[in-house]
Coordinates of C-alpha atoms and ligand atoms in Angstrom, one line a residue:
M262 CA 67.0 -60.8 -37.0
R263 CA 69.5 -58.5 -38.7
I264 CA 68.6 -54.9 -39.8
D265 CA 71.1 -52.9 -41.9
I266 CA 70.6 -49.2 -42.3
L267 CA 72.1 -47.1 -45.1
A268 CA 72.1 -43.5 -43.9
V269 CA 73.2 -40.1 -45.0
I270 CA 73.6 -39.0 -41.3
P271 CA 74.4 -42.1 -39.4
E272 CA 74.9 -40.1 -36.2
L273 CA 71.1 -39.7 -36.0
L274 CA 70.7 -43.4 -35.4
S275 CA 73.1 -44.2 -32.6
G276 CA 71.2 -42.9 -29.5
P277 CA 67.9 -44.9 -29.8
L278 CA 69.8 -48.1 -30.4
Q279 CA 71.6 -47.9 -27.1
H280 CA 68.7 -47.8 -24.7
S281 CA 65.8 -49.7 -23.4
I282 CA 64.2 -52.5 -25.4
L283 CA 66.3 -52.1 -28.5
Q284 CA 69.5 -52.4 -26.4
R285 CA 68.1 -55.4 -24.6
A286 CA 67.2 -57.1 -27.9
Q287 CA 70.7 -56.7 -29.1
D288 CA 72.2 -57.8 -25.8
K289 CA 70.1 -61.0 -25.9
G290 CA 71.4 -61.7 -29.4
L291 CA 67.9 -61.5 -30.9
L292 CA 68.6 -58.3 -33.0
E293 CA 71.6 -57.1 -34.8
V294 CA 71.6 -53.5 -36.2
Y295 CA 74.4 -52.2 -38.5
V296 CA 74.5 -48.6 -39.7
Y297 CA 76.4 -47.7 -42.9
D298 CA 77.3 -44.2 -44.1
L299 CA 76.3 -43.5 -47.7
K300 CA 79.2 -41.0 -48.0
D301 CA 81.6 -44.0 -47.8
F302 CA 80.3 -44.8 -51.2
G303 CA 80.4 -41.2 -52.5
L304 CA 81.9 -40.1 -55.8
G305 CA 85.3 -38.6 -56.1
K306 CA 87.5 -36.8 -53.7
H307 CA 84.5 -35.0 -52.2
R308 CA 82.5 -38.1 -51.7
Q309 CA 79.6 -36.6 -53.6
I310 CA 76.3 -38.3 -53.0
D311 CA 73.7 -35.8 -54.3
D312 CA 73.1 -33.5 -57.3
Y313 CA 70.6 -31.1 -58.9
Q314 CA 67.4 -32.7 -60.3
Y315 CA 66.8 -33.0 -64.0
G316 CA 63.9 -30.8 -65.1
G317 CA 64.8 -28.1 -62.6
G318 CA 63.2 -27.3 -59.2
A319 CA 64.4 -26.8 -55.7
G320 CA 66.2 -29.5 -53.8
M321 CA 68.9 -32.0 -54.3
V322 CA 68.5 -35.7 -55.2
L323 CA 70.7 -38.6 -54.0
R324 CA 72.6 -39.9 -57.0
P325 CA 72.2 -43.5 -58.2
E326 CA 75.8 -44.6 -58.3
P327 CA 76.7 -44.4 -54.6
L328 CA 73.4 -45.9 -53.7
A329 CA 73.8 -48.8 -56.2
E330 CA 77.4 -49.4 -55.1
A331 CA 76.3 -49.4 -51.4
I332 CA 73.3 -51.6 -51.8
R333 CA 75.3 -54.2 -53.9
T334 CA 78.2 -54.2 -51.4
L335 CA 75.9 -54.6 -48.4
K336 CA 73.7 -57.2 -50.1
Q337 CA 76.8 -59.3 -50.7
Q338 CA 78.1 -58.8 -47.2
A339 CA 74.8 -59.7 -45.6
G340 CA 74.3 -62.8 -47.9
G341 CA 71.1 -61.2 -49.4
Y342 CA 68.1 -59.4 -47.9
D343 CA 64.5 -60.4 -47.4
E344 CA 63.4 -56.8 -48.1
I345 CA 65.2 -53.7 -49.2
I346 CA 63.0 -50.9 -47.8
Y347 CA 63.1 -47.2 -48.8
L348 CA 61.7 -44.8 -46.2
T349 CA 59.8 -42.1 -48.0
P350 CA 56.7 -39.9 -47.3
D351 CA 55.2 -41.0 -50.6
G352 CA 55.3 -44.7 -49.7
P353 CA 52.5 -46.9 -48.3
R354 CA 51.8 -46.2 -44.6
F355 CA 53.8 -48.2 -42.1
N356 CA 51.5 -49.8 -39.5
Q357 CA 51.5 -52.5 -36.8
S358 CA 50.6 -55.2 -39.3
T359 CA 53.6 -54.4 -41.4
A360 CA 55.7 -54.3 -38.2
N361 CA 54.5 -57.8 -37.3
Q362 CA 55.3 -59.1 -40.8
L363 CA 58.8 -57.6 -40.8
S364 CA 59.6 -58.9 -37.3
L365 CA 59.6 -62.4 -38.8
K366 CA 62.2 -61.6 -41.5
R367 CA 65.8 -62.8 -41.2
C368 CA 67.6 -59.8 -42.7
I369 CA 66.4 -56.4 -44.1
L370 CA 68.0 -53.3 -45.4
L371 CA 66.5 -49.8 -44.7
V372 CA 67.5 -47.1 -47.1
C373 CA 67.2 -43.5 -45.9
G374 CA 66.7 -40.7 -48.3
H375 CA 67.5 -37.0 -47.9
Y376 CA 66.6 -33.7 -49.6
K377 CA 64.2 -34.4 -52.4
G378 CA 64.7 -38.2 -52.2
I379 CA 66.7 -40.8 -54.2
D380 CA 66.9 -41.2 -58.0
Q381 CA 63.9 -43.1 -59.2
R382 CA 66.0 -45.7 -61.0
I383 CA 67.3 -47.0 -57.6
R384 CA 63.6 -47.4 -56.5
D385 CA 62.8 -49.2 -59.8
V386 CA 65.8 -51.6 -59.6
F387 CA 66.7 -52.3 -56.0
I388 CA 63.9 -51.4 -53.7
T389 CA 61.4 -54.2 -52.8
M390 CA 59.2 -52.2 -50.4
E391 CA 58.5 -48.5 -49.6
L392 CA 57.2 -47.2 -46.3
S393 CA 56.0 -43.9 -45.0
I394 CA 55.7 -43.4 -41.2
G395 CA 53.0 -40.7 -41.6
D396 CA 51.6 -37.8 -43.7
F397 CA 54.4 -35.4 -42.9
V398 CA 57.8 -34.7 -44.3
L399 CA 60.9 -35.4 -42.1
S400 CA 64.3 -33.9 -43.0
G401 CA 65.5 -37.4 -43.9
G402 CA 64.7 -41.1 -43.6
E403 CA 66.9 -41.8 -40.5
I404 CA 64.2 -40.9 -38.0
A405 CA 61.7 -42.9 -40.0
A406 CA 64.1 -45.8 -40.1
I407 CA 64.7 -45.8 -36.4
T408 CA 60.9 -45.7 -35.8
V409 CA 60.6 -48.9 -38.0
V410 CA 63.5 -50.6 -36.1
D411 CA 61.9 -49.8 -32.8
A412 CA 58.4 -51.0 -33.8
V413 CA 59.8 -54.1 -35.4
G414 CA 62.5 -54.9 -32.9
R415 CA 60.2 -55.1 -29.9
L416 CA 58.0 -57.7 -31.8
I417 CA 60.9 -60.1 -32.5
P418 CA 60.0 -63.3 -30.6
G419 CA 61.7 -63.4 -27.2
V420 CA 62.4 -59.6 -27.0
L421 CA 59.5 -58.7 -24.8
N422 CA 58.6 -60.5 -21.6
D423 CA 55.2 -60.8 -19.8
E424 CA 55.6 -57.4 -18.3
T425 CA 56.3 -55.6 -21.6
S426 CA 54.1 -57.9 -23.8
A427 CA 53.0 -56.5 -27.1
L428 CA 49.7 -58.4 -27.0
T429 CA 48.0 -55.5 -25.1
D430 CA 49.5 -52.7 -27.2
S431 CA 47.3 -50.3 -29.2
F432 CA 46.6 -51.8 -32.7
Q433 CA 47.8 -55.3 -31.8
D434 CA 44.1 -56.4 -31.7
G435 CA 42.9 -53.7 -34.1
L436 CA 41.8 -51.3 -31.3
L437 CA 43.4 -48.4 -29.4
A438 CA 44.6 -49.4 -25.9
P439 CA 42.3 -48.8 -23.0
P440 CA 43.3 -46.3 -20.2
V441 CA 45.8 -47.6 -17.6
Y442 CA 46.2 -46.6 -13.9
T443 CA 48.8 -47.2 -11.2
R444 CA 49.1 -46.2 -7.5
P445 CA 47.8 -44.3 -5.7
A446 CA 44.2 -45.4 -5.8
N447 CA 43.2 -41.7 -5.2
F448 CA 45.2 -39.0 -6.9
E449 CA 44.1 -35.5 -6.0
G450 CA 40.6 -36.6 -5.6
R451 CA 40.5 -38.7 -8.7
E452 CA 39.7 -42.4 -8.1
V453 CA 41.0 -45.4 -10.1
P454 CA 37.9 -47.1 -11.6
E455 CA 36.5 -49.5 -9.0
V456 CA 36.4 -52.5 -11.4
L457 CA 40.2 -52.4 -11.8
R458 CA 40.6 -52.9 -8.1
S459 CA 37.9 -55.6 -7.9
G460 CA 40.3 -58.5 -8.8
H461 CA 37.5 -59.9 -11.0
E462 CA 39.3 -60.8 -14.2
A463 CA 36.4 -61.3 -16.5
N464 CA 34.9 -57.9 -15.5
I465 CA 38.3 -56.2 -15.9
D466 CA 38.7 -57.7 -19.4
Q467 CA 35.1 -56.6 -20.3
W468 CA 35.8 -53.1 -19.0
R469 CA 39.1 -52.8 -20.9
Y470 CA 37.4 -54.0 -24.1
E471 CA 34.6 -51.5 -23.7
K472 CA 37.0 -48.6 -23.0
A473 CA 39.2 -49.6 -26.0
M474 CA 36.1 -49.8 -28.2
E475 CA 34.8 -46.4 -27.0
K476 CA 38.2 -44.7 -27.6
T477 CA 38.6 -46.3 -31.0
K478 CA 35.1 -45.3 -32.2
H479 CA 35.7 -41.8 -31.0
R480 CA 39.3 -41.2 -32.2
R481 CA 40.0 -43.7 -35.0
P482 CA 36.7 -45.0 -36.5
D483 CA 38.7 -46.0 -39.6
L484 CA 40.2 -48.9 -37.6
L485 CA 36.7 -50.4 -37.1
E486 CA 35.8 -50.4 -40.8
Ligands
ADE157 N1 61.4 -39.4 -45.1 C1 60.9 -38.1 -45.0 N2 59.7 -38.1 -44.5 C2 59.3 -39.4 -44.3 C3 58.1 -40.0 -43.8 N3 57.1 -39.3 -43.4 N4 58.1 -41.4 -43.7 C4 59.2 -42.1 -44.1 N5 60.3 -41.5 -44.6 C5 60.4 -40.2 -44.7

């Protein structure tokens, strides 16, 4: 899978791509991530990318021309995109189901906004999907984009092995994950539940299911509706 990211501050993206599972996915040739700087498509000598908003009000808006030029250029370079996704707090909420769907795509472009966002005409013409990572406002789309890359990248077939399998993750079966324990069996007087040390697989599965259900009912009843 190939993920292109169009960013205002590309420097924000480099760290997370160079570690752990995302690095391994790239090393295995299962994921390619390319980061592009919107300022390279900026207007004039000062490479301007933003401007005041029509109608007045605080905050700058990313101008349509650099975005259009960038998206057209990248689209041609990539040989087309399956989705062109704009990260924005007013988009539909990103979740595990969307991550699963995106992990099966061949090539996507993530567009990061900044300040008050991007000119609406770019959303109308080029954007095929919008995503918010939660009901809060980040300073820009880069951190949202890297969140999507991480959640999607680990689901690409072949990226995770048995040890890191996504099948037991929270949300993957519609429930929050049950508690987990490792050694020692007794930590400062607190014991690991007996059933987990019993070696009885069916009982362990049953216990995990009950704990997952309990936690989900308590913390996220909306997931059970
Ligand atoms: N850009 C700023 N805030 C965001 C959010 N919550 N989700 C996605 N993109 C954003």
